[in-house]
Tab-separated table of C-alpha atoms in Angstrom:
chain	number	residue	atom	x	y	z
A	166	MET	CA	8.448	-15.071	66.473
A	167	SER	CA	9.872	-18.601	66.462
A	168	VAL	CA	13.237	-19.326	68.048
A	169	ALA	CA	15.795	-21.553	66.335
A	170	LYS	CA	16.433	-24.559	68.538
A	171	LYS	CA	19.871	-26.021	69.088
A	172	ASP	CA	19.999	-29.794	68.725
A	173	TYR	CA	21.177	-31.034	72.116
A	174	LYS	CA	22.217	-34.700	72.252
A	175	ARG	CA	22.221	-34.544	76.063
A	176	ILE	CA	20.632	-31.793	78.115
A	177	THR	CA	22.761	-30.399	80.937
A	178	THR	CA	22.326	-27.563	83.402
A	179	LYS	CA	24.436	-25.477	81.012
A	180	SER	CA	22.016	-26.325	78.175
A	181	LEU	CA	19.084	-24.916	80.161
A	182	ILE	CA	20.869	-21.645	80.847
A	183	GLU	CA	21.704	-21.400	77.126
A	184	MET	CA	18.056	-22.009	76.265
A	185	LYS	CA	16.989	-19.125	78.478
A	186	SER	CA	19.606	-16.802	77.000
A	187	HIS	CA	18.430	-17.701	73.473
A	188	GLY	CA	14.737	-17.337	74.312
A	189	GLU	CA	13.980	-21.035	73.832
A	190	LYS	CA	11.313	-22.360	76.188
A	191	ILE	CA	12.172	-25.369	78.358
A	192	SER	CA	9.887	-28.407	78.525
A	193	MET	CA	9.718	-30.462	81.720
A	194	LEU	CA	7.539	-33.387	82.824
A	195	THR	CA	7.548	-35.820	85.710
A	196	ALA	CA	8.253	-39.533	85.374
A	197	TYR	CA	8.642	-42.207	88.027
A	198	ASP	CA	9.284	-45.494	86.198
A	199	TYR	CA	11.373	-46.915	83.356
A	200	THR	CA	8.613	-47.360	80.768
A	201	MET	CA	7.105	-43.895	81.157
A	202	ALA	CA	10.533	-42.233	81.290
A	203	LYS	CA	11.547	-43.995	78.064
A	204	ILE	CA	8.478	-42.611	76.299
A	205	VAL	CA	8.937	-39.104	77.699
A	206	ASP	CA	12.629	-39.000	76.815
A	207	THR	CA	12.074	-40.337	73.289
A	208	ALA	CA	9.406	-37.673	72.713
A	209	GLY	CA	12.069	-34.980	73.198
A	210	ILE	CA	11.438	-33.569	76.668
A	211	ASP	CA	14.240	-31.377	78.028
A	212	VAL	CA	13.960	-32.163	81.733
A	213	ILE	CA	12.454	-35.118	83.576
A	214	LEU	CA	11.540	-34.418	87.172
A	215	VAL	CA	11.422	-37.435	89.446
A	216	GLY	CA	9.041	-35.611	91.728
A	217	ASP	CA	7.971	-36.401	95.247
A	218	SER	CA	4.521	-36.243	93.624
A	219	ALA	CA	5.166	-39.980	93.243
A	220	SER	CA	3.775	-40.071	96.769
A	221	ASN	CA	0.403	-39.023	95.331
A	222	VAL	CA	0.193	-40.543	91.855
A	223	MET	CA	2.158	-43.752	92.401
A	224	ALA	CA	1.424	-44.578	96.042
A	225	GLY	CA	-1.953	-42.916	96.600
A	226	HIS	CA	-0.990	-40.719	99.542
A	227	GLU	CA	-2.907	-37.502	100.174
A	228	THR	CA	0.283	-35.419	100.359
A	229	THR	CA	3.915	-35.635	99.248
A	230	LEU	CA	5.151	-35.974	102.837
A	231	PRO	CA	5.144	-39.782	103.312
A	232	ILE	CA	7.547	-40.703	100.500
A	233	THR	CA	11.008	-41.675	101.750
A	234	LEU	CA	14.524	-41.087	100.468
A	235	ASP	CA	14.882	-44.799	99.660
A	236	GLN	CA	11.683	-44.693	97.618
A	237	MET	CA	12.806	-41.596	95.733
A	238	ILE	CA	16.104	-43.322	94.911
A	239	TYR	CA	14.180	-46.359	93.604
A	240	HIS	CA	12.009	-44.216	91.312
A	241	ALA	CA	14.959	-42.090	90.167
A	242	SER	CA	17.078	-45.160	89.362
A	243	SER	CA	14.296	-46.502	87.143
A	244	VAL	CA	14.027	-43.185	85.291
A	245	VAL	CA	17.771	-42.743	84.804
A	246	ARG	CA	18.076	-46.193	83.208
A	247	ALA	CA	15.551	-45.136	80.577
A	248	THR	CA	16.938	-41.705	79.788
A	249	GLU	CA	19.358	-40.821	77.007
A	250	ARG	CA	18.727	-37.113	76.345
A	251	ALA	CA	16.832	-35.400	79.159
A	252	LEU	CA	18.314	-33.904	82.300
A	253	VAL	CA	17.009	-35.897	85.288
A	254	VAL	CA	16.223	-33.797	88.371
A	255	VAL	CA	15.279	-35.617	91.578
A	256	ASP	CA	13.260	-34.170	94.459
A	257	LEU	CA	14.765	-34.392	97.909
A	258	PRO	CA	11.785	-35.660	99.952
A	259	PHE	CA	10.383	-34.127	103.110
A	260	GLY	CA	12.592	-34.763	106.142
A	261	SER	CA	15.754	-35.435	104.151
A	262	TYR	CA	17.209	-31.915	104.174
A	263	GLN	CA	15.300	-29.585	106.526
A	264	SER	CA	16.942	-30.504	109.835
A	265	ASP	CA	20.555	-29.545	109.113
A	266	PRO	CA	22.911	-28.940	106.172
A	267	LYS	CA	24.946	-32.093	106.851
A	268	GLU	CA	21.876	-34.303	106.539
A	269	ALA	CA	20.877	-32.428	103.392
A	270	LEU	CA	24.275	-33.181	101.872
A	271	ARG	CA	24.106	-36.847	102.870
A	272	SER	CA	20.667	-37.134	101.266
A	273	ALA	CA	21.783	-35.437	98.056
A	274	ILE	CA	24.903	-37.613	97.817
A	275	ARG	CA	22.809	-40.769	98.205
A	276	ILE	CA	20.508	-39.671	95.375
A	277	MET	CA	23.411	-38.869	93.050
A	278	LYS	CA	25.413	-42.033	93.840
A	279	GLU	CA	22.588	-44.564	94.110
A	280	SER	CA	20.222	-43.333	91.394
A	281	GLY	CA	22.550	-41.706	88.885
A	282	GLY	CA	20.374	-38.578	88.794
A	283	HIS	CA	21.855	-35.377	87.402
A	284	ALA	CA	20.582	-32.816	89.940
A	285	VAL	CA	18.386	-32.417	92.995
A	286	LYS	CA	15.492	-30.075	93.771
A	287	LEU	CA	14.676	-28.568	97.171
A	288	GLU	CA	11.655	-26.581	98.334
A	289	GLY	CA	12.210	-23.275	100.098
A	290	GLY	CA	14.211	-20.065	100.150
A	291	LYS	CA	16.483	-18.424	102.695
A	292	GLU	CA	15.387	-20.814	105.446
A	293	ILE	CA	17.259	-23.656	103.693
A	294	LYS	CA	20.063	-21.513	102.278
A	295	GLU	CA	22.824	-23.280	104.233
A	296	SER	CA	21.615	-26.703	103.139
A	297	ILE	CA	21.642	-25.645	99.504
A	298	LYS	CA	25.128	-24.152	99.820
A	299	LYS	CA	26.408	-27.357	101.420
A	300	ILE	CA	25.068	-29.436	98.528
A	301	LEU	CA	26.386	-27.015	95.898
A	302	ASN	CA	29.825	-26.987	97.523
A	303	ALA	CA	29.963	-30.745	96.981
A	304	GLY	CA	29.498	-30.219	93.251
A	305	ILE	CA	25.871	-31.316	93.102
A	306	PRO	CA	23.588	-29.167	90.899
A	307	VAL	CA	20.547	-27.759	92.706
A	308	MET	CA	17.202	-26.531	91.395
A	309	GLY	CA	15.145	-24.382	93.756
A	310	HIS	CA	11.374	-24.435	94.269
A	311	LEU	CA	9.376	-21.415	95.465
A	312	GLY	CA	5.742	-20.349	95.690
A	313	LEU	CA	3.422	-23.182	96.634
A	314	THR	CA	5.710	-25.733	98.280
A	315	PRO	CA	3.664	-28.923	98.782
A	316	GLN	CA	5.970	-30.273	101.498
A	317	SER	CA	4.779	-27.338	103.640
A	318	ILE	CA	1.075	-27.977	103.032
A	319	TYR	CA	0.250	-28.309	106.723
A	320	LYS	CA	1.910	-24.945	107.372
A	321	PHE	CA	-0.085	-23.237	104.612
A	322	GLY	CA	-3.249	-25.254	105.193
A	323	THR	CA	-4.288	-24.924	101.550
A	324	TYR	CA	-3.112	-25.496	97.974
A	325	SER	CA	-4.375	-22.060	96.895
A	326	VAL	CA	-2.300	-19.511	94.965
A	327	ARG	CA	0.708	-18.159	96.871
A	328	ALA	CA	2.376	-14.720	96.957
A	329	LYS	CA	-0.727	-12.683	96.196
A	330	GLU	CA	0.135	-10.254	98.996
A	331	ASP	CA	2.982	-7.754	98.563
A	332	GLU	CA	5.038	-9.009	101.523
A	333	GLU	CA	5.084	-12.622	100.366
A	334	ALA	CA	5.700	-11.547	96.763
A	335	GLU	CA	8.735	-9.495	97.775
A	336	LYS	CA	10.127	-12.397	99.794
A	337	LEU	CA	9.695	-14.691	96.810
A	338	ILE	CA	11.633	-12.310	94.559
A	339	GLU	CA	14.383	-12.013	97.178
A	340	ASP	CA	14.538	-15.796	97.570
A	341	ALA	CA	14.796	-16.300	93.807
A	342	LYS	CA	17.684	-13.831	93.590
A	343	MET	CA	19.344	-15.542	96.539
A	344	LEU	CA	19.035	-18.962	94.868
A	345	GLU	CA	20.702	-17.563	91.753
A	346	LYS	CA	23.451	-15.871	93.767
A	347	ILE	CA	24.477	-18.968	95.705
A	348	GLY	CA	24.661	-21.071	92.552
A	349	CYS	CA	21.353	-22.825	91.764
A	350	PHE	CA	20.962	-23.568	88.036
A	351	GLY	CA	17.206	-22.994	87.981
A	352	VAL	CA	14.054	-22.567	90.003
A	353	VAL	CA	10.505	-23.886	89.847
A	354	LEU	CA	7.710	-21.424	90.635
A	355	GLU	CA	4.466	-23.140	91.592
A	356	LYS	CA	1.008	-21.594	91.615
A	357	ILE	CA	1.779	-17.891	91.883
A	358	PRO	CA	0.358	-14.889	89.957
A	359	ALA	CA	1.551	-14.780	86.341
A	360	ASP	CA	2.734	-11.160	86.580
A	361	LEU	CA	4.918	-11.982	89.584
A	362	ALA	CA	6.378	-15.069	87.904
A	363	LYS	CA	7.251	-13.021	84.809
A	364	LYS	CA	8.908	-10.416	87.015
A	365	VAL	CA	11.010	-13.100	88.705
A	366	ALA	CA	12.040	-14.646	85.373
A	367	GLU	CA	13.155	-11.258	84.088
A	368	SER	CA	15.087	-10.434	87.255
A	369	ILE	CA	17.371	-13.485	87.300
A	370	SER	CA	19.590	-15.115	84.664
A	371	ILE	CA	18.864	-18.750	85.587
A	372	PRO	CA	15.852	-20.566	84.075
A	373	VAL	CA	12.481	-20.240	85.795
A	374	ILE	CA	10.136	-23.188	85.261
A	375	GLY	CA	6.478	-22.591	86.015
A	376	ILE	CA	3.554	-24.734	87.063
A	377	GLY	CA	0.475	-22.608	87.413
A	378	ALA	CA	2.681	-19.535	87.025
A	379	GLY	CA	1.654	-18.251	83.592
A	380	GLY	CA	3.497	-18.065	80.297
A	381	GLY	CA	6.022	-15.344	81.098
A	382	VAL	CA	8.558	-17.784	82.547
A	383	ASP	CA	11.290	-19.770	80.802
A	384	GLY	CA	9.586	-23.163	80.740
A	385	GLN	CA	6.743	-25.314	82.007
A	386	VAL	CA	6.368	-28.478	84.070
A	387	LEU	CA	3.366	-30.747	84.583
A	388	VAL	CA	2.778	-34.082	86.265
A	389	ILE	CA	2.689	-36.701	83.494
A	390	HIS	CA	-0.369	-38.483	84.921
A	391	ASP	CA	-2.298	-35.207	84.898
A	392	MET	CA	-1.424	-34.024	81.379
A	393	LEU	CA	-2.151	-37.457	79.887
A	394	GLY	CA	-5.523	-37.591	81.627
A	395	MET	CA	-4.754	-40.684	83.681
A	396	ASN	CA	-5.920	-38.844	86.775
A	397	ASN	CA	-9.480	-37.665	86.169
A	398	GLU	CA	-10.013	-36.252	89.662
A	399	PHE	CA	-7.535	-33.360	89.447
A	400	SER	CA	-8.584	-30.336	87.377
A	401	PRO	CA	-6.739	-27.130	88.378
A	402	ARG	CA	-6.916	-24.119	86.064
A	403	PHE	CA	-3.285	-24.505	84.975
A	404	LEU	CA	-3.676	-28.094	83.736
A	405	ARG	CA	-4.093	-28.846	80.035
A	406	ARG	CA	-5.009	-32.466	79.346
A	407	TYR	CA	-3.446	-33.663	76.101
A	408	LEU	CA	-5.146	-37.067	76.230
A	409	ASN	CA	-7.913	-38.811	78.144
A	410	LEU	CA	-6.065	-41.991	79.013
A	411	TYR	CA	-8.361	-42.733	81.933
A	412	GLU	CA	-11.247	-43.258	79.530
A	413	ALA	CA	-9.128	-45.046	76.922
A	414	MET	CA	-7.544	-47.398	79.451
A	415	THR	CA	-10.729	-48.278	81.326
A	416	GLY	CA	-12.407	-48.944	77.972
A	417	ALA	CA	-9.581	-51.229	76.844
A	418	ILE	CA	-9.505	-53.127	80.139
A	419	SER	CA	-13.275	-53.512	80.123
A	420	GLN	CA	-13.090	-54.937	76.602
A	421	TYR	CA	-10.355	-57.359	77.701
A	422	VAL	CA	-12.541	-58.582	80.573
A	423	THR	CA	-15.441	-59.077	78.161
A	424	ASP	CA	-13.276	-60.992	75.680
A	425	VAL	CA	-11.846	-63.295	78.346
A	426	LYS	CA	-15.274	-64.020	79.815
A	427	ALA	CA	-16.640	-64.796	76.341
A	428	SER	CA	-13.663	-67.045	75.486
A	429	ASP	CA	-12.908	-64.671	72.614
A	430	PHE	CA	-9.359	-64.122	73.844
A	431	PRO	CA	-7.099	-65.781	72.918
A	432	ASN	CA	-8.231	-66.778	69.459
A	433	GLU	CA	-6.508	-69.375	67.251
A	434	LYS	CA	-3.937	-66.857	65.947
A	435	GLU	CA	-3.021	-65.823	69.489
A	436	GLN	CA	-1.861	-69.216	70.731
A	437	TYR	CA	0.951	-71.678	70.014
């Protein structure tokens, strides 16, 4: 059964909660620069996540840990300048909020003031509850992130599916309810069993966005470089590639090299 979509000129946190209440799925993708964000926004995406995954796809780091707050602000500023419709959510990077609530608030304020982002996202549950409350009390919207939390990769030791055991699953449900109770407008669930993700989405009134969490949630998020096939080395089960830009781009660049070497480019029509 199709759901009638409301025409939102600008997506807000309130819009997302309305979408969930009306049964409309929420679309979310990452972007890290002006040009890509302009394309993503024009295509009608609901939420753009300026993810700390920029550490991987933009800077080539093995994990998300090395990216700094200054770098996140740079990427977020570029995205915000390109965006007219989508809600822009910015990741607080590792080390910018875990130590104490005051530092978390300072980090969130810097992102909001210096980038113009619309909300921040933090990884974790009750262990960062006070930091989240501090940020919310300042009037800054917060999106939670549970399940596989990449900033804790060295704690987990693996990127495998989380919350398969009952104890961890129960904690995840409790954390999701806690995030709703203290005022978060949504939560990302990463790489957890589909049945558990559906249960979480049905147990809270705020939107649940999944990545590797099945179709029973309120929306989906992917990394733009993955879904466009720019990264041909990453092939998890949850990823659907909508294009193979790696092949298209390498082919185009190879042809350019050939044309330059053969003095075929520029031709007479391509010069002044």
